[in-house]
mmCIF file of C-alpha atoms in Angstrom:
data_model
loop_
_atom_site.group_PDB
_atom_site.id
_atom_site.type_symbol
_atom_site.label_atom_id
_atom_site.label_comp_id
_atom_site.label_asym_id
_atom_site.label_seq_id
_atom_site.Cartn_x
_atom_site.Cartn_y
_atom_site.Cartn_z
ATOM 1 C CA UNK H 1 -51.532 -10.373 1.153
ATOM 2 C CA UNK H 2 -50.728 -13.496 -0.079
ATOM 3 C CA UNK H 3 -48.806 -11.886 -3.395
ATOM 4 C CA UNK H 4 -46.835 -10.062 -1.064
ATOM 5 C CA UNK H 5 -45.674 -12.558 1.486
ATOM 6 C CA UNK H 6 -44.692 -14.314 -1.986
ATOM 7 C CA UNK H 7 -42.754 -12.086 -2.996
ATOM 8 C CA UNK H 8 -40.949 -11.444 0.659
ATOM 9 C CA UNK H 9 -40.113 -15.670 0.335
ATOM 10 C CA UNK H 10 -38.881 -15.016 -3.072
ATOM 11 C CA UNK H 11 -36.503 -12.125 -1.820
ATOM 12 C CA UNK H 12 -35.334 -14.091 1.368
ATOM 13 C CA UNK H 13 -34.410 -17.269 -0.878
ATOM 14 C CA UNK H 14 -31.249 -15.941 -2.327
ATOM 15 C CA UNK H 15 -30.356 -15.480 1.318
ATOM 16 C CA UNK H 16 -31.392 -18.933 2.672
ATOM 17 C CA UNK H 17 -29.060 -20.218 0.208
ATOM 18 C CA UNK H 18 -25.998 -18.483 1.002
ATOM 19 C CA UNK H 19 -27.016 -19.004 4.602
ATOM 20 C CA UNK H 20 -26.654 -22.594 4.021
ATOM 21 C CA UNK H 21 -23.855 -22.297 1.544
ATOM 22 C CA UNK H 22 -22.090 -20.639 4.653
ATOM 23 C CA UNK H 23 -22.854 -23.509 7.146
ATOM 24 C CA UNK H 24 -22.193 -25.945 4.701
ATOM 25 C CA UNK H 25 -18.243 -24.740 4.176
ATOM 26 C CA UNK H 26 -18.095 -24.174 8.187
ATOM 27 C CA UNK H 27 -19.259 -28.205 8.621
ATOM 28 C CA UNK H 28 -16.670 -29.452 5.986
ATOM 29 C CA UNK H 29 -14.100 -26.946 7.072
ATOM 30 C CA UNK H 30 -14.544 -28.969 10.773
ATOM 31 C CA UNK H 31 -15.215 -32.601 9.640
ATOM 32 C CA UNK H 32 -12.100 -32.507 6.774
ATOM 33 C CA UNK H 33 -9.112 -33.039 9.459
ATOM 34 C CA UNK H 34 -11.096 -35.761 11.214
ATOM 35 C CA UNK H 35 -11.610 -37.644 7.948
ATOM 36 C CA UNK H 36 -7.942 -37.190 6.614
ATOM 37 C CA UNK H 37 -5.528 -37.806 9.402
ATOM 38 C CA UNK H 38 -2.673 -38.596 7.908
ATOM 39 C CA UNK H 39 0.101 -35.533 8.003
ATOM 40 C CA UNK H 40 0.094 -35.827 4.092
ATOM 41 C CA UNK H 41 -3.173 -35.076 3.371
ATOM 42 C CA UNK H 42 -3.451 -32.408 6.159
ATOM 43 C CA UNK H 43 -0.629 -30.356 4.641
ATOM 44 C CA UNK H 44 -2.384 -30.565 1.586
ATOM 45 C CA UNK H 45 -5.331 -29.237 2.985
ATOM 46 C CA UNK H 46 -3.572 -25.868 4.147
ATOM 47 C CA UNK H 47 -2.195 -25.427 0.948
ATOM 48 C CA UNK H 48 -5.588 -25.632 -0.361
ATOM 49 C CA UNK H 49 -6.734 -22.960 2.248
ATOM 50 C CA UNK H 50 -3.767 -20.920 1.001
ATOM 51 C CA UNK H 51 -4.252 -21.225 -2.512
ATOM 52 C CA UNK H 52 -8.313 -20.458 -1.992
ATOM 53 C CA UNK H 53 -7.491 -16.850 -0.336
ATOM 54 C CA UNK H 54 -4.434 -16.365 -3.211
ATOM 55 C CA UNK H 55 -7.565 -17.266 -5.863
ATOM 56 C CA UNK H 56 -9.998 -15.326 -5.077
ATOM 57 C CA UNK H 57 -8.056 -12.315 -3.792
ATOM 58 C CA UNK H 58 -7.126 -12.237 -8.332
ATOM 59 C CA UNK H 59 -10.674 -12.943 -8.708
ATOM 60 C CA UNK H 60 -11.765 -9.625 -6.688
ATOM 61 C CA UNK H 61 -9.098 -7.994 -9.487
ATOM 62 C CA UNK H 62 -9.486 -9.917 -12.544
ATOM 63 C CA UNK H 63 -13.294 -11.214 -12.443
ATOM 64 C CA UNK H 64 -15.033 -8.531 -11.276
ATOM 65 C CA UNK H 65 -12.462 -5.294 -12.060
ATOM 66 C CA UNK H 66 -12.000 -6.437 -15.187
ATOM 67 C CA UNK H 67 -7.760 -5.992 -14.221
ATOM 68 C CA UNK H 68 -5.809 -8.524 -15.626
ATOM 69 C CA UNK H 69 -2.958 -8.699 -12.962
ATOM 70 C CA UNK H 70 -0.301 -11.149 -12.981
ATOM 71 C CA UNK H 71 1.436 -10.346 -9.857
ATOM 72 C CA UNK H 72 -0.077 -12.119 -7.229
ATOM 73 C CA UNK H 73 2.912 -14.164 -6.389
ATOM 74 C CA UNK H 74 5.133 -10.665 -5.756
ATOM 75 C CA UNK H 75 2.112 -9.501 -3.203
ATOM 76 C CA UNK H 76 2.081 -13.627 -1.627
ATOM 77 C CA UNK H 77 5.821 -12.882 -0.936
ATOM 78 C CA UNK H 78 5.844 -9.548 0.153
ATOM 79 C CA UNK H 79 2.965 -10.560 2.876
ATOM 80 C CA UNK H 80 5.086 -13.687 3.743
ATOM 81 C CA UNK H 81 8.532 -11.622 3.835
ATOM 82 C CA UNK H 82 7.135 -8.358 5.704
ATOM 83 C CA UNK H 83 5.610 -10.337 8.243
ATOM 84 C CA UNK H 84 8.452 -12.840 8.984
ATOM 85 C CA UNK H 85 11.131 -10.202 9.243
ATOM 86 C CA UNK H 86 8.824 -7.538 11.552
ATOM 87 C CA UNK H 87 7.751 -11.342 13.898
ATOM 88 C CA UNK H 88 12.514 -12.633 13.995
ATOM 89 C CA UNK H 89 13.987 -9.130 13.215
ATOM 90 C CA UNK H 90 11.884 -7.011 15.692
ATOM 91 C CA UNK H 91 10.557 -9.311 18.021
ATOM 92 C CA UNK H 92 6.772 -7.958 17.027
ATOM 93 C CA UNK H 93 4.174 -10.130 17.834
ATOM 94 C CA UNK H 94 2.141 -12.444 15.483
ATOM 95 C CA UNK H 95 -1.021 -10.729 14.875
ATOM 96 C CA UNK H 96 0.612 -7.140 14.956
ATOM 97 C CA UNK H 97 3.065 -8.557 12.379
ATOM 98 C CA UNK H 98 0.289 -10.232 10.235
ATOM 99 C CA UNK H 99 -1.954 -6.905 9.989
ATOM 100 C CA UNK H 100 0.964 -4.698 9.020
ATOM 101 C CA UNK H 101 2.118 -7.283 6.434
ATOM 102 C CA UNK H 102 -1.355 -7.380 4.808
ATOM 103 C CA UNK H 103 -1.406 -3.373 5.096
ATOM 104 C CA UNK H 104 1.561 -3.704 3.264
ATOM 105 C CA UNK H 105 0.703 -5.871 0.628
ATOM 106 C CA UNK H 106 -2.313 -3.796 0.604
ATOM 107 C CA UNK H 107 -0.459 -0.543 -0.021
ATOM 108 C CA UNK H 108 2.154 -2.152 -3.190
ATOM 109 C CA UNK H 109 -1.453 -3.375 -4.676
ATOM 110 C CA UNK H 110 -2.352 0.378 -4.791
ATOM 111 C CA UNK H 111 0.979 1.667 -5.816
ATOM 112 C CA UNK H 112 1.238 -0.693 -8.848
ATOM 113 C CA UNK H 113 -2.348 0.294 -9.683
ATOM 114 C CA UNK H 114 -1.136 3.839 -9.516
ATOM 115 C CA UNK H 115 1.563 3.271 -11.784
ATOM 116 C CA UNK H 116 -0.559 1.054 -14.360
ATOM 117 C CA UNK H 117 -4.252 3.017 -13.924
ATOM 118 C CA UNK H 118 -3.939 4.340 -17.632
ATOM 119 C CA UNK H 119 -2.776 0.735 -19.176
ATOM 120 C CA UNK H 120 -5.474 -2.078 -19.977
ATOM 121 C CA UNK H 121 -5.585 -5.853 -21.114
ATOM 122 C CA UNK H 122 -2.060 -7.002 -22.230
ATOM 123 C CA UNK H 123 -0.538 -4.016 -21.390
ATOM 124 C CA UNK H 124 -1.686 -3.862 -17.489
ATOM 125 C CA UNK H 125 -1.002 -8.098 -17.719
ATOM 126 C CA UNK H 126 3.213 -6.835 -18.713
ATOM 127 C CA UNK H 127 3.026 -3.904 -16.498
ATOM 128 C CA UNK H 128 1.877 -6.413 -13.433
ATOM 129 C CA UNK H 129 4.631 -9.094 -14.233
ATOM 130 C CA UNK H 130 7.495 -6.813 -14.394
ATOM 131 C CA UNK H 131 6.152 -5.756 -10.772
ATOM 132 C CA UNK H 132 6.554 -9.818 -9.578
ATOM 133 C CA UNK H 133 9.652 -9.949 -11.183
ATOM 134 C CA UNK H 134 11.233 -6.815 -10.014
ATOM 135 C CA UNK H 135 9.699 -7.890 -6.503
ATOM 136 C CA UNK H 136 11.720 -11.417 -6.793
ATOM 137 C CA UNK H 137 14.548 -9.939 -7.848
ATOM 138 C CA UNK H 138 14.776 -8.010 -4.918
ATOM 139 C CA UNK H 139 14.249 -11.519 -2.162
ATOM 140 C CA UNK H 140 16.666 -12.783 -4.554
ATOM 141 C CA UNK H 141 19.260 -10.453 -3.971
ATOM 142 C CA UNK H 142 18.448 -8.181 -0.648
ATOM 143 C CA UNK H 143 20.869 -10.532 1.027
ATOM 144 C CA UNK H 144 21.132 -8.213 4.251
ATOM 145 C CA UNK H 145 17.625 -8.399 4.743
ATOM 146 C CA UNK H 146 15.880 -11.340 2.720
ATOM 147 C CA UNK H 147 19.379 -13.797 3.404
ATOM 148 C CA UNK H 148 18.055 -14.256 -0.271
ATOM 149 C CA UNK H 149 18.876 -17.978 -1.470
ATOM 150 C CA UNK H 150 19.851 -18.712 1.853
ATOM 151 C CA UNK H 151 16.578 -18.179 3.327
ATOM 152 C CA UNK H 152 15.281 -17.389 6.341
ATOM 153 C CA UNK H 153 14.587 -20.780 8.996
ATOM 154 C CA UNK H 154 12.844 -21.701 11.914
ATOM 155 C CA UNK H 155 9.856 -18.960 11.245
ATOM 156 C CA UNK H 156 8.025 -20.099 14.486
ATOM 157 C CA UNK H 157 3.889 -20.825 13.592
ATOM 158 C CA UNK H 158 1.288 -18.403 15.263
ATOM 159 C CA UNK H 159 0.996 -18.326 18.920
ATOM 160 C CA UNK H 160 -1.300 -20.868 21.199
ATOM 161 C CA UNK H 161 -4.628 -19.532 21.648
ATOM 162 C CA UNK H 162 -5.460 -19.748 25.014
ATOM 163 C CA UNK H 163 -9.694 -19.286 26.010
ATOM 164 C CA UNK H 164 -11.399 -19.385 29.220
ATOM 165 C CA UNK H 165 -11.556 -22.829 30.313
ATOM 166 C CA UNK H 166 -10.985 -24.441 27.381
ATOM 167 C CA UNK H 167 -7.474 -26.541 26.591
ATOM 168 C CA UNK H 168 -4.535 -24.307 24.746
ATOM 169 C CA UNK H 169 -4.931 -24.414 21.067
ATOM 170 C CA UNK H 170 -1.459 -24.938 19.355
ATOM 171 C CA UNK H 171 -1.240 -23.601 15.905
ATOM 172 C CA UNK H 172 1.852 -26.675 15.639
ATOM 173 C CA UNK H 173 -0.434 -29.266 15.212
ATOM 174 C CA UNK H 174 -1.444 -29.347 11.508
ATOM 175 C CA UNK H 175 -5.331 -29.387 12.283
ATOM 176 C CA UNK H 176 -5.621 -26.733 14.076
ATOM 177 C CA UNK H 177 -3.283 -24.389 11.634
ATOM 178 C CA UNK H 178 -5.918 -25.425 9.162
ATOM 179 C CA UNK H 179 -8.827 -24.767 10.770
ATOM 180 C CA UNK H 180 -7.258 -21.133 11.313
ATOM 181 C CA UNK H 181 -6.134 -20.507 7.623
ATOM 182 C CA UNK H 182 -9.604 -22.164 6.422
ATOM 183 C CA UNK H 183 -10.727 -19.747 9.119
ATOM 184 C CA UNK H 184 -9.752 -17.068 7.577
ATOM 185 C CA UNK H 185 -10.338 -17.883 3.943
ATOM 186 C CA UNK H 186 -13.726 -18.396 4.795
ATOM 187 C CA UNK H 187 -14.089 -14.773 6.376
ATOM 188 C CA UNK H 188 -11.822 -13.195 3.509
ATOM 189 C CA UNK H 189 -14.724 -15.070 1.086
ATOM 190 C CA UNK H 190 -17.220 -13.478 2.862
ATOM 191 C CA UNK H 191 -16.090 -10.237 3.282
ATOM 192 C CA UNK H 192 -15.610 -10.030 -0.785
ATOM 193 C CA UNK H 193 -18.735 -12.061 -1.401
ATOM 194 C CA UNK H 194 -20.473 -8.952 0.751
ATOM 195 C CA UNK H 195 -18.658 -6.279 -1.120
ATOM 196 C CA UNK H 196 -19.472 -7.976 -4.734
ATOM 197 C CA UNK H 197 -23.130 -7.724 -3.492
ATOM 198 C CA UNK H 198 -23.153 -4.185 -2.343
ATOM 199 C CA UNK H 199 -23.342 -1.209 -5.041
ATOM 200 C CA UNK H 200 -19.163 -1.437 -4.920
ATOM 201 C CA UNK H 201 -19.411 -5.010 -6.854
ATOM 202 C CA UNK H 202 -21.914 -3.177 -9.584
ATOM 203 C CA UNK H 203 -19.721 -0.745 -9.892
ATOM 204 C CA UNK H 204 -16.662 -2.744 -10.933
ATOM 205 C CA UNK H 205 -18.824 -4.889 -12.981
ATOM 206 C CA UNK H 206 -19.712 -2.041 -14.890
ATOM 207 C CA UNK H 207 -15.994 -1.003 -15.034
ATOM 208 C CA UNK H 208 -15.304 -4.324 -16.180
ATOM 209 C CA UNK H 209 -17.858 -3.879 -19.019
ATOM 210 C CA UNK H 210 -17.306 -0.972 -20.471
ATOM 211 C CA UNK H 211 -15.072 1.499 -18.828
ATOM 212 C CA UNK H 212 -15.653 4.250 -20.775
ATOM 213 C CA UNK H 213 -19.824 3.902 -21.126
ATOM 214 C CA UNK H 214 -18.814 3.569 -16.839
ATOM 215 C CA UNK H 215 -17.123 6.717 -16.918
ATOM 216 C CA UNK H 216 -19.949 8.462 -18.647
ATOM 217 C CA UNK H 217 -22.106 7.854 -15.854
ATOM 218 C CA UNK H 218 -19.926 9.563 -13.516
ATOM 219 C CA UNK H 219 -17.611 6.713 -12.101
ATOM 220 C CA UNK H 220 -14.155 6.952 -11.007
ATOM 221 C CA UNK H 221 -12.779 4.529 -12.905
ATOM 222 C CA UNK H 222 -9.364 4.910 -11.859
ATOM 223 C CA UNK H 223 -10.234 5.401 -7.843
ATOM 224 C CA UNK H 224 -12.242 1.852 -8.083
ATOM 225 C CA UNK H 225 -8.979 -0.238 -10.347
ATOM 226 C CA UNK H 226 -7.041 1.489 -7.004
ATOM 227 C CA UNK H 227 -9.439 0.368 -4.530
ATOM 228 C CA UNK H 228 -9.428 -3.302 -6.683
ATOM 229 C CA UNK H 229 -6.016 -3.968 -6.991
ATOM 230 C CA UNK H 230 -5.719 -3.223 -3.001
ATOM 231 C CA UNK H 231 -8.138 -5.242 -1.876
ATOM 232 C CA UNK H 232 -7.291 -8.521 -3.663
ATOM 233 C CA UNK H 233 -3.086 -7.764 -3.008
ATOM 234 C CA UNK H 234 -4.059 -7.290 0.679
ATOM 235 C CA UNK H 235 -5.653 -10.996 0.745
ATOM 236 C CA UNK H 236 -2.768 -12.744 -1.352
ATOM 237 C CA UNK H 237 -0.899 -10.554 1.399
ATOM 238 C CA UNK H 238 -2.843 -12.644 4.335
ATOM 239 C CA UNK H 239 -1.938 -15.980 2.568
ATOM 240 C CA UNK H 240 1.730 -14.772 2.486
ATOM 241 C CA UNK H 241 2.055 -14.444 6.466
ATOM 242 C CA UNK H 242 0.165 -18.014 6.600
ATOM 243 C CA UNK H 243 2.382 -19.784 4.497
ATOM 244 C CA UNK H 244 5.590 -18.403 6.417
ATOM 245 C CA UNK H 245 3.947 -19.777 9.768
ATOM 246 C CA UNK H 246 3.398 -22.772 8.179
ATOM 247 C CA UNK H 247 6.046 -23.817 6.087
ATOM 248 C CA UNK H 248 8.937 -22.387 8.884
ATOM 249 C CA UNK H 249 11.159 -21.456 5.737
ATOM 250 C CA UNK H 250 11.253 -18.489 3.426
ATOM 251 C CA UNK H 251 12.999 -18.979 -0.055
ATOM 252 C CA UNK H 252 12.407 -16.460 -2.813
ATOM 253 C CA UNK H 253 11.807 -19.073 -5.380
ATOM 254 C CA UNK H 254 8.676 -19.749 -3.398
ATOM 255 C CA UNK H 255 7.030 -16.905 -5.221
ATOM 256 C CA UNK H 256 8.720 -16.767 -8.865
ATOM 257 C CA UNK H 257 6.091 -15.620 -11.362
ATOM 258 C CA UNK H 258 4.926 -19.422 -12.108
ATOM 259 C CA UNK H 259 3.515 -19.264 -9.118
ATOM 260 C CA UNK H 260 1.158 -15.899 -10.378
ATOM 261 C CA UNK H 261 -0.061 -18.352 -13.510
ATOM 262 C CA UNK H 262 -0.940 -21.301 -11.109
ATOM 263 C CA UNK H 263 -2.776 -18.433 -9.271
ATOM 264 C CA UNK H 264 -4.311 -17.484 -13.085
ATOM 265 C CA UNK H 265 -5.088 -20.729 -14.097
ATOM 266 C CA UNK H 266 -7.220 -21.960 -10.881
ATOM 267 C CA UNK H 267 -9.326 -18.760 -11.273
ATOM 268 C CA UNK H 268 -9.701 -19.603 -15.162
ATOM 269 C CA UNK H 269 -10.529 -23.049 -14.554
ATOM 270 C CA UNK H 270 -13.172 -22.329 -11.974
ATOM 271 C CA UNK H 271 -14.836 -19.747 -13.503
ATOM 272 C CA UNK H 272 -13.558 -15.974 -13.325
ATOM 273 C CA UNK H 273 -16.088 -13.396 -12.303
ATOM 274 C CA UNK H 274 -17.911 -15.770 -9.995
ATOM 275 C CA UNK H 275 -16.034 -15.889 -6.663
ATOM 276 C CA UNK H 276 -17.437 -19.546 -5.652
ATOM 277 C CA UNK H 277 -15.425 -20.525 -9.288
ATOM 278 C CA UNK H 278 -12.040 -19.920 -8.002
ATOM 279 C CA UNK H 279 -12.740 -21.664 -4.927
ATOM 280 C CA UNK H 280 -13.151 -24.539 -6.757
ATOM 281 C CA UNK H 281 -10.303 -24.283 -9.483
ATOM 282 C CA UNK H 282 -7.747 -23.898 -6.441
ATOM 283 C CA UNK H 283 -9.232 -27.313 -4.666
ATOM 284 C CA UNK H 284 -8.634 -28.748 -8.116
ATOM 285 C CA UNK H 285 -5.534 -27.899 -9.080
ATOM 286 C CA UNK H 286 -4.308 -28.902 -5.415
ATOM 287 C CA UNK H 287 -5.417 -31.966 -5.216
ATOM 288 C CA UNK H 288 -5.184 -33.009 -8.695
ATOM 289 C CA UNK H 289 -0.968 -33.193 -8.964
ATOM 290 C CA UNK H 290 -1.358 -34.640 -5.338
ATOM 291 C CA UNK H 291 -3.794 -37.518 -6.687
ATOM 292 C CA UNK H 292 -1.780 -37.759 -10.050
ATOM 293 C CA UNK H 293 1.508 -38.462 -8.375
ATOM 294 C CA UNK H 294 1.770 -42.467 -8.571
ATOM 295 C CA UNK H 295 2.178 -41.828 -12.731
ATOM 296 C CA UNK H 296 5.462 -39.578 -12.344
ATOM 297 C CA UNK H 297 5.854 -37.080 -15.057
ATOM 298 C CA UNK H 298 3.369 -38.216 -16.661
ATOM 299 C CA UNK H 299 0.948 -36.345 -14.125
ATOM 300 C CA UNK H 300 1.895 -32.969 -15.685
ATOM 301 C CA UNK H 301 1.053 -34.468 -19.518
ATOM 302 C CA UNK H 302 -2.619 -35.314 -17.695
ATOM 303 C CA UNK H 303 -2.440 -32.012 -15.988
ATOM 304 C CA UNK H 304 -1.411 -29.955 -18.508
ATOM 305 C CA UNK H 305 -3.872 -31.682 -21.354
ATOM 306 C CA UNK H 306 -6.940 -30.914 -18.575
ATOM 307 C CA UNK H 307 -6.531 -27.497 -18.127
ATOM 308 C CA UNK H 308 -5.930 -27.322 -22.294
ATOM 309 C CA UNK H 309 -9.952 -29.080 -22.164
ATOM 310 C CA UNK H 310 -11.426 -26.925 -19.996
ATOM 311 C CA UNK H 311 -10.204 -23.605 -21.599
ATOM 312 C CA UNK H 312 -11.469 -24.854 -25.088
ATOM 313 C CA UNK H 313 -14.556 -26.303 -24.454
ATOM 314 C CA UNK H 314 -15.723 -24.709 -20.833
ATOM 315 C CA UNK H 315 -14.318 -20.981 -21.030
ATOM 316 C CA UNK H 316 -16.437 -20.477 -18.019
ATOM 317 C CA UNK H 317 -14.833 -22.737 -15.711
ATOM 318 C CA UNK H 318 -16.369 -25.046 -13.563
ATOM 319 C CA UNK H 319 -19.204 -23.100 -12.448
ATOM 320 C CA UNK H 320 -20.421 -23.090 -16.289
ATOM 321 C CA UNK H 321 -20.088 -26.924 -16.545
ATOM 322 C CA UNK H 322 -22.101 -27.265 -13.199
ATOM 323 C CA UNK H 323 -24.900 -24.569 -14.059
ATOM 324 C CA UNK H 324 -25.165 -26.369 -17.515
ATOM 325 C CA UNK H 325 -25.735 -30.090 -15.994
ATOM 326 C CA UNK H 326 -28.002 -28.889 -13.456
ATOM 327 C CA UNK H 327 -30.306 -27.371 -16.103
ATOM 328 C CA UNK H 328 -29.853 -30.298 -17.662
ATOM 329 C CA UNK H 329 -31.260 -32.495 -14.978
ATOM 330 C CA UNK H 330 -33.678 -30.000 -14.303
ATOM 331 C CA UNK H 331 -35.478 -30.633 -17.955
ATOM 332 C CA UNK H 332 -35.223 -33.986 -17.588
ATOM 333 C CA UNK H 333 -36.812 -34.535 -14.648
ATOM 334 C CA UNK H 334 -39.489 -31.396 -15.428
ATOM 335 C CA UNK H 335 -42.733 -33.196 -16.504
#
C-alpha cells in the first residue's frame, strides 16, 4: 500500500511543480508594475510580454518541430496589420478584430508550410525568409492599404473592461495593458506547454528526430510541420495585434527580417526545445540593451560578444547553464 501511494506522490510531483511554476509567474506577473512605476520600465515590460509570446510561438516550430523558420517577423506584422486595418478601416470591434487577425496569421503559417513541406534545414530557413521579405515588401509598398512608410496613426488601445461592480479597467494606462498582454502570454504558454505534454508534443519530437524513422511508424509528417508552423504563426499573430494597441503606430520597418533573428536568437540563447528557455532568452535580450544603454554603442559590442559566449560554450541556452549549476550544488551539498 505504501509502494503504491509512493508511487501516486511520485506521479503527482511533476504536477505540483508546474502548479507552482504557474502561480509563481501569475504573482510576479501582478507584483512587477507595482515595483517598477516609472513609464520607462513599464513599456519595457510589455515589450517583454510581446517578445515572450513572439519566442515561444518559434519555439513551438523550431524546438519541438524541428522547422527552422525565419519568418516570424512577416506573421508579427501581418497579425499587427490585419487587425489594425479590420479595428480603423471597418469599424470592427477589438476582440473580433484580434481573433480574425490571429486566424489569419494562423492560416499564412499553414500556407508557407504548404509551400515549403518537402524542404528541410537551410533550405526551409531560405524558403521562410523570402516569405518575411516578400511580406515586407508588400507593407512597404501597398500604399492604398498599408499607407506604407507613412504609416498608419492613432491605432486606439483595446477597449475598457467594464465588470460588475468593480471600477472600469482602461487598457491606456500602461499597467493594466501589461497585465493583459502578460495575460495572455501566460495562457498562450500554457496552452503550448499542454500540447507539448500531450501525445501531439511526442509526435513532433519524434519528427524533429528523425523524420523519416517518424514516418515509418505511420506519422504524417507533413500534416504535423502544417499543424506546427500554424500554431506558432497564429501566436506571433496575437503579439502582432498587441503591439499595434500598444504602440498606436504601424510602420513596416517594425517587422523587417532583423526582427525574425532577434526572435531566433532569444530562443537560441534560452534554450530551444524547452519552452521555459525562450521565456527566458526574450527577458534577456529585453532588458539587457535597456540596462546596457548608459555605455552608448558600446552596448551592442557587450551585446553582441554575449550572445557570441553563450552559443560557443552553452549551445543549450540558459536552461543548460541552470540545470548544470543546480546539479552542481546538488553534489556539493549531497553527503
Amino acid at each position: 500500500m505504501s509502494s503504491a501511494a509512493g508511487t501516486i506522490g511520485m506521479a503527482l510531483a511533476p504536477l505540483r511543480s508546474r502548479r507552482a511554476a504557474y502561480l509563481f509567474a501569475a504573482v510576479a506577473i501582478a507584483l512587477l508594475p507595482l515595483v517598477f512605476t516609472d513609464t520607462y520600465w513599464r513599456t519595457n515590460l510589455i515589450v517583454c510580454a510581446l517578445n515572450v509570446m513572439l519566442a515561444i510561438g518559434l519555439d513551438f516550430v523550431l524546438g519541438y518541430a524541428g522547422q527552422l523558420n525565419l519568418g516570424q517577423s512577416a506573421f508579427y506584422g501581418l497579425g499587427a496589420y490585419v487587425s489594425t486595418l479590420l479595428i480603423m478601416r471597418l469599424g470592427i470591434p477589438f476582440w473580433l478584430a484580434f481573433v480574425a487577425a490571429v486566424a489569419f496569421a494562423g492560416f499564412a503559417g499553414v500556407v508557407l508550410s504548404l509551400f515549403a513541406m518537402r524542404l528541410r534545414g537551410h533550405y526551409l530557413a531560405i524558403a521562410s525568409l523570402g516569405f518575411a521579405v516578400i511580406t515586407y515588401q508588400i507593407l512597404l509598398n501597398w500604399i492604398s492599404l498599408t499607407q506604407g512608410p507613412l504609416g498608419i496613426y492613432a491605432i486606439p488601445p483595446p477597449p475598457a473592461l467594464a465588470l460588475p461592480g468593480l471600477p472600469v479597467i482602461g487598457f491606456r494606462n500602461l499597467a493594466n495593458l501589461f497585465y493583459l498582454v502578460a495575460g495572455f502570454a501566460l495562457l498562450a504558454y500554457f496552452l503550448l506547454d499542454q500540447l507539448i505534454r500531450s501525445p501531439i508534443g511526442e509526435t513532433l519530437t519524434a519528427i524533429r528526430e528523425d523524420e523519416v524513422s517518424a514516418a515509418s511508424l505511420g506519422i504524417n509528417c507533413a500534416a504535423w510541420k502544417v499543424f506546427a508552423f500554424g500554431v506558432g504563426s497564429a501566436v506571433g499573430g496575437a503579439a502582432g495585434c498587441f503591439y499595434a494597441s500598444f504602440v498606436g503606430t504601424l510602420v513596416p520597418d517594425a517587422f523587417f527580417i532583423t526582427e525574425s533573428f532577434t526572435i531566433l536568437a532569444m530562443v537560441v540563447v534560452g534554450g530551444m526545445g524547452t519552452l521555459i528557455g525562450p521565456v527566458w532568452g526574450a527577458i534577456l535580450l529585453t532588458v539587457l540593451p535597456e540596462l546596457l544603454r548608459e555605455i552608448g554603442d558600446l552596448r551592442l559590442v557587450v551585446y553582441g560578444v554575449a550572445l557570441t559566449l553563450v552559443v560557443l560554450f552553452m549551445p543549450g541556452g540558459i536552461v543548460q547553464a541552470a540545470r548544470l549549476t543546480l546539479g552542481r550544488l546538488r553534489r556539493a551539498a549531497a553527503p
